[in-house]
XYZ file of N, CA and C in Angstrom:
444
model
N -1.457 5.458 1.678
C -0.194 4.937 2.205
C -0.481 4.114 3.448
N 0.081 2.938 3.462
C -0.034 2.050 4.612
C 1.363 1.553 4.951
N 1.581 1.302 6.227
C 2.837 0.721 6.678
C 2.539 -0.691 7.164
N 3.296 -1.641 6.652
C 3.183 -3.041 7.047
C 4.361 -3.373 7.946
N 4.112 -4.162 8.987
C 5.171 -4.521 9.921
C 5.265 -6.039 10.024
N 6.446 -6.557 9.768
C 6.757 -7.962 10.004
C 6.944 -8.066 11.517
N 5.829 -8.289 12.216
C 5.769 -8.018 13.651
C 6.375 -9.085 14.547
N 6.501 -10.317 14.091
C 7.027 -11.356 14.967
C 8.427 -11.025 15.477
N 9.260 -10.480 14.635
C 10.646 -10.200 15.019
C 10.931 -8.722 15.234
N 9.940 -7.864 15.084
C 10.157 -6.425 15.229
C 10.327 -6.082 16.712
N 11.415 -5.402 17.060
C 11.635 -5.047 18.464
C 10.516 -4.158 19.016
N 10.214 -4.342 20.287
C 9.152 -3.593 20.954
C 9.373 -2.082 20.841
N 10.610 -1.625 21.001
C 10.871 -0.183 20.942
C 10.549 0.391 19.559
N 10.735 -0.405 18.525
C 10.412 0.047 17.164
C 8.894 0.076 16.981
N 8.204 -0.932 17.505
C 6.738 -0.921 17.445
C 6.186 0.308 18.152
N 6.775 0.678 19.280
C 6.298 1.853 20.020
C 6.467 3.128 19.200
N 7.569 3.245 18.479
C 7.760 4.390 17.577
C 6.661 4.383 16.517
N 6.393 3.227 15.956
C 5.372 3.113 14.917
C 3.986 3.454 15.449
N 3.667 3.043 16.668
C 2.363 3.383 17.263
C 2.202 4.898 17.368
N 3.259 5.570 17.820
C 3.192 7.047 17.941
C 3.034 7.704 16.567
N 3.753 7.193 15.581
C 3.674 7.741 14.225
C 2.271 7.549 13.653
N 1.685 6.381 13.875
C 0.334 6.104 13.371
C -0.652 7.142 13.896
N -0.586 7.412 15.174
C -1.504 8.382 15.787
C -1.226 9.810 15.314
N 0.034 10.168 15.317
C 0.410 11.545 14.958
C 0.074 11.878 13.505
N 0.392 10.939 12.605
C 0.213 11.190 11.176
C -1.067 10.602 10.604
N -1.796 9.865 11.448
C -3.055 9.241 11.025
C -2.835 8.334 9.811
N -1.831 7.478 9.950
C -1.456 6.520 8.914
C -1.763 5.121 9.428
N -2.359 4.297 8.575
C -2.674 2.929 8.957
C -1.405 2.091 9.015
N -1.246 1.421 10.158
C -0.139 0.502 10.353
C -0.737 -0.871 10.631
N -0.297 -1.868 9.877
C -0.769 -3.236 10.070
C 0.405 -4.103 10.492
N 0.269 -4.697 11.663
C 1.274 -5.606 12.191
C 0.841 -7.029 11.874
N 1.651 -7.741 11.121
C 1.329 -9.101 10.701
C 2.225 -10.059 11.481
N 1.598 -11.051 12.135
C 2.347 -11.987 12.973
C 1.675 -13.352 12.962
N 2.434 -14.374 13.324
C 1.841 -15.704 13.417
C 1.615 -16.130 14.860
N 1.699 -15.166 15.766
C 1.301 -15.391 17.149
C 0.604 -14.117 17.635
N -0.341 -14.253 18.559
C -1.072 -13.073 19.019
C -0.116 -12.022 19.592
N -0.425 -10.763 19.331
C 0.394 -9.689 19.885
C -0.495 -8.543 20.324
N 0.039 -7.775 21.242
C -0.690 -6.626 21.771
C -0.358 -5.395 20.941
N -1.369 -4.590 20.714
C -1.188 -3.274 20.103
C -2.219 -2.353 20.738
N -1.901 -1.077 20.871
C -2.876 -0.165 21.478
C -4.129 -0.025 20.618
N -5.241 0.217 21.281
C -6.494 0.434 20.557
C -6.397 1.748 19.792
N -6.597 1.676 18.492
C -6.504 2.861 17.639
C -7.129 2.542 16.295
N -7.783 3.525 15.694
C -8.294 3.290 14.338
C -7.172 3.206 13.299
N -5.949 3.544 13.704
C -4.818 3.565 12.778
C -3.863 2.388 12.963
N -4.159 1.526 13.930
C -3.278 0.387 14.210
C -4.113 -0.874 14.198
N -3.706 -1.824 13.354
C -4.410 -3.099 13.365
C -3.395 -4.234 13.360
N -3.854 -5.362 13.862
C -3.013 -6.553 13.861
C -3.682 -7.601 12.987
N -2.861 -8.407 12.363
C -3.364 -9.489 11.533
C -2.620 -10.759 11.921
N -3.368 -11.729 12.416
C -2.810 -13.008 12.805
C -2.889 -13.963 11.620
N -1.749 -14.569 11.282
C -1.701 -15.538 10.186
C -1.328 -16.902 10.760
N -1.488 -17.940 9.957
C -1.148 -19.288 10.391
C 0.344 -19.395 10.699
N 0.677 -20.350 11.560
C 2.083 -20.614 11.860
C 2.763 -21.193 10.632
N 4.054 -21.036 10.595
C 4.822 -21.611 9.496
C 5.840 -20.618 8.974
N 6.893 -21.161 8.418
C 7.956 -20.325 7.877
C 7.423 -19.426 6.763
N 7.682 -18.163 6.875
C 7.386 -17.176 5.830
C 5.901 -16.929 5.567
N 4.994 -17.446 6.396
C 3.563 -17.213 6.171
C 3.236 -15.730 6.313
N 3.757 -15.090 7.370
C 3.514 -13.652 7.552
C 4.126 -12.858 6.401
N 5.324 -13.241 5.996
C 5.999 -12.549 4.892
C 5.167 -12.616 3.614
N 4.686 -13.803 3.317
C 3.885 -13.982 2.098
C 2.600 -13.167 2.157
N 2.009 -13.078 3.324
C 0.774 -12.304 3.474
C 1.028 -10.810 3.278
N 2.133 -10.335 3.805
C 2.486 -8.925 3.607
C 2.660 -8.632 2.121
N 3.420 -9.464 1.431
C 3.664 -9.249 -0.003
C 2.361 -9.337 -0.792
N 1.500 -10.248 -0.399
C 0.223 -10.418 -1.100
C -0.661 -9.176 -0.966
N -0.662 -8.555 0.195
C -1.573 -7.442 0.450
C -1.009 -6.053 0.162
N 0.293 -5.912 0.221
C 0.866 -4.563 0.062
C 0.631 -4.011 -1.342
N 0.552 -2.711 -1.405
C 0.367 -2.007 -2.671
C 1.681 -1.333 -3.082
N 1.810 -1.026 -4.343
C 2.971 -0.307 -4.852
C 3.200 0.957 -4.021
N 4.440 1.178 -3.640
C 4.808 2.388 -2.922
C 4.641 2.319 -1.419
N 4.041 1.246 -0.908
C 3.856 1.157 0.538
C 5.159 0.747 1.225
N 5.201 0.977 2.522
C 6.394 0.733 3.319
C 6.215 -0.521 4.158
N 7.265 -1.357 4.186
C 7.296 -2.548 5.018
C 8.478 -2.427 5.977
N 8.199 -2.645 7.261
C 9.250 -2.634 8.271
C 9.639 -4.086 8.524
N 10.891 -4.424 8.229
C 11.350 -5.802 8.396
C 12.868 -5.867 8.464
N 13.349 -6.857 9.198
C 14.772 -7.186 9.179
C 14.998 -8.431 8.334
N 13.921 -8.987 7.793
C 13.973 -10.213 6.997
C 14.388 -9.852 5.570
N 15.574 -10.246 5.192
C 16.124 -9.840 3.896
C 15.363 -10.440 2.715
N 14.992 -11.731 2.741
C 14.184 -12.239 1.620
C 12.839 -11.501 1.492
N 12.213 -11.160 2.617
C 10.976 -10.377 2.541
C 11.257 -9.019 1.933
N 12.320 -8.375 2.364
C 12.674 -7.062 1.802
C 12.882 -7.162 0.291
N 13.521 -8.237 -0.161
C 13.733 -8.426 -1.602
C 12.402 -8.552 -2.333
N 11.461 -9.289 -1.748
C 10.135 -9.426 -2.367
C 9.396 -8.096 -2.394
N 9.518 -7.326 -1.330
C 8.872 -6.011 -1.267
C 9.406 -5.108 -2.369
N 10.715 -5.082 -2.517
C 11.336 -4.246 -3.552
C 10.919 -4.719 -4.943
N 10.887 -6.035 -5.134
C 10.469 -6.577 -6.432
C 9.029 -6.202 -6.761
N 8.223 -5.979 -5.727
C 6.822 -5.588 -5.915
C 6.626 -4.080 -5.803
N 7.702 -3.337 -5.992
C 7.668 -1.865 -6.040
C 7.250 -1.216 -4.719
N 7.613 -1.879 -3.609
C 7.397 -1.288 -2.296
C 8.717 -0.781 -1.742
N 8.657 -0.283 -0.508
C 9.841 0.207 0.196
C 10.034 -0.650 1.434
N 11.285 -0.958 1.774
C 11.582 -1.788 2.934
C 12.606 -1.090 3.818
N 12.253 -0.950 5.085
C 13.097 -0.289 6.085
C 13.323 -1.262 7.225
N 14.576 -1.433 7.636
C 14.809 -2.335 8.753
C 14.768 -1.571 10.080
N 14.641 -2.298 11.192
C 14.506 -1.632 12.492
C 15.718 -0.813 12.920
N 16.798 -0.919 12.219
C 17.986 -0.110 12.529
C 18.052 1.161 11.680
N 17.026 1.369 10.842
C 16.970 2.603 10.067
C 17.623 2.534 8.707
N 17.897 1.342 8.219
C 18.499 1.193 6.892
C 17.432 0.786 5.881
N 17.351 1.537 4.796
C 16.463 1.152 3.706
C 17.145 0.104 2.846
N 16.400 -0.934 2.509
C 16.847 -1.886 1.510
C 16.442 -1.290 0.166
N 17.329 -1.400 -0.804
C 17.074 -0.825 -2.123
C 17.439 -1.829 -3.205
N 17.073 -1.504 -4.425
C 17.493 -2.341 -5.554
C 19.012 -2.428 -5.627
N 19.690 -1.372 -5.185
C 21.151 -1.337 -5.250
C 21.824 -2.202 -4.186
N 21.206 -2.377 -3.009
C 21.896 -3.116 -1.949
C 21.285 -4.480 -1.608
N 20.119 -4.795 -2.123
C 19.434 -6.011 -1.680
C 20.149 -7.289 -2.135
N 20.744 -7.295 -3.326
C 21.436 -8.505 -3.777
C 22.624 -8.830 -2.869
N 23.363 -7.785 -2.499
C 24.503 -7.975 -1.597
C 24.031 -8.494 -0.235
N 22.948 -7.948 0.272
C 22.409 -8.393 1.568
C 21.937 -9.849 1.499
N 21.287 -10.216 0.386
C 20.861 -11.611 0.213
C 22.055 -12.555 0.144
N 23.075 -12.164 -0.585
C 24.270 -13.010 -0.703
C 24.921 -13.205 0.666
N 25.023 -12.144 1.449
C 25.634 -12.248 2.778
C 24.767 -13.110 3.698
N 23.469 -12.941 3.621
C 22.551 -13.747 4.430
C 22.707 -15.222 4.084
N 22.744 -15.543 2.800
C 22.887 -16.926 2.363
C 24.235 -17.516 2.788
N 25.278 -16.703 2.715
C 26.603 -17.140 3.157
C 26.583 -17.469 4.645
N 25.989 -16.601 5.448
C 25.913 -16.833 6.893
C 25.056 -18.063 7.197
N 23.982 -18.261 6.455
C 23.160 -19.473 6.623
C 23.979 -20.727 6.333
N 24.794 -20.675 5.281
C 25.653 -21.820 4.947
C 26.635 -22.107 6.077
N 27.230 -21.055 6.637
C 28.155 -21.249 7.760
C 27.441 -21.909 8.936
N 26.260 -21.388 9.281
C 25.507 -21.949 10.412
C 25.114 -23.401 10.149
N 24.713 -23.720 8.921
C 24.300 -25.096 8.612
C 25.487 -26.058 8.671
N 26.694 -25.520 8.596
C 27.898 -26.341 8.712
C 28.470 -26.324 10.131
N 27.675 -25.820 11.085
C 28.070 -25.866 12.484
C 28.945 -24.731 12.963
N 29.129 -23.731 12.144
C 29.958 -22.597 12.557
C 29.073 -21.575 13.263
N 29.481 -21.197 14.481
C 28.727 -20.220 15.279
C 29.011 -18.828 14.736
N 27.962 -18.154 14.283
C 28.146 -16.820 13.696
C 27.657 -15.703 14.600
N 26.978 -16.044 15.693
C 26.433 -15.011 16.566
C 25.244 -14.346 15.913
N 24.646 -13.445 16.611
C 23.485 -12.736 16.077
C 23.742 -11.249 16.048
N 22.762 -10.510 15.610
C 22.945 -9.060 15.578
C 22.957 -8.479 16.989
N 23.597 -7.362 17.124
C 23.621 -6.653 18.410
C 22.210 -6.159 18.734
N 21.956 -5.933 19.995
C 20.660 -5.403 20.418
C 20.465 -4.000 19.830
N 19.216 -3.646 19.615
C 18.884 -2.291 19.140
C 19.275 -1.296 20.237
N 20.034 -0.282 19.861
C 20.439 0.727 20.852
C 19.781 2.074 20.542
N 20.096 3.067 21.357
C 19.479 4.390 21.200
C 19.789 5.004 19.836
N 21.006 4.823 19.357
C 21.386 5.360 18.047
C 20.537 4.725 16.942
N 20.342 3.393 17.031
C 19.509 2.683 16.051
C 18.072 3.209 16.083
N 17.523 3.361 17.287
C 16.144 3.860 17.425
C 16.001 5.248 16.811
N 16.984 6.106 17.078
C 16.933 7.467 16.547
C 17.047 7.464 15.027
N 17.942 6.652 14.494
C 18.094 6.575 13.043
C 16.808 6.045 12.401
N 16.206 5.018 13.006
C 14.952 4.490 12.487
C 13.882 5.576 12.469
N 13.715 6.272 13.588
C 12.689 7.317 13.683
C 12.933 8.418 12.653
N 14.187 8.817 12.481
C 14.511 9.866 11.514
C 14.237 9.424 10.082
N 14.653 8.207 9.731
C 14.438 7.711 8.367
C 12.945 7.537 8.081
N 12.204 7.057 9.071
C 10.759 6.904 8.910
C 10.108 8.270 8.688
N 10.502 9.237 9.477
C 9.946 10.593 9.359
C 10.281 11.184 7.979
N 11.518 11.006 7.519
C 11.907 11.513 6.195
C 11.095 10.838 5.092
N 10.919 9.537 5.211
C 10.149 8.806 4.215
C 8.717 9.316 4.171
N 8.092 9.462 5.333
C 6.695 9.901 5.382
C 6.542 11.341 4.920
N 7.528 12.174 5.162
C 7.488 13.552 4.675
C 7.490 13.572 3.145
N 8.222 12.631 2.567
C 8.337 12.575 1.107
C 7.187 11.819 0.452
N 6.726 10.717 1.073
C 5.761 9.829 0.451
C 4.375 9.864 1.085
N 4.280 10.365 2.300
C 3.012 10.305 3.037
C 2.129 11.394 2.665
């Protein structure tokens, strides 16, 4: 079991939870990004730098992940690819993307993109709060208890 992290957009507080989990459970976590990032020295934590460009990190994660592995991402198209490749996708707010909900999430994402491309201000997601962090940690722990 390996955990892949779409690291460019992953909040620092979520990465810190993942670092602790890697050490505690001795699970390999790979953070994939298109810009250099810091991670603590550990045999269970590695970083992978990919070329700049839209979706390069996403494509690399999908290319390398194995069936049943977990990907941490808020990127809905990446989550859809992970699910299509028989992986699991968890967002930083603690919500699992599933075969049952991913189509709806993609449709909403595409709708919001259309609004933005037509000049309509849609705002962004709220900042990660303590409740989100706790839900993420709990869902991650439940997943690892079942699959790890």
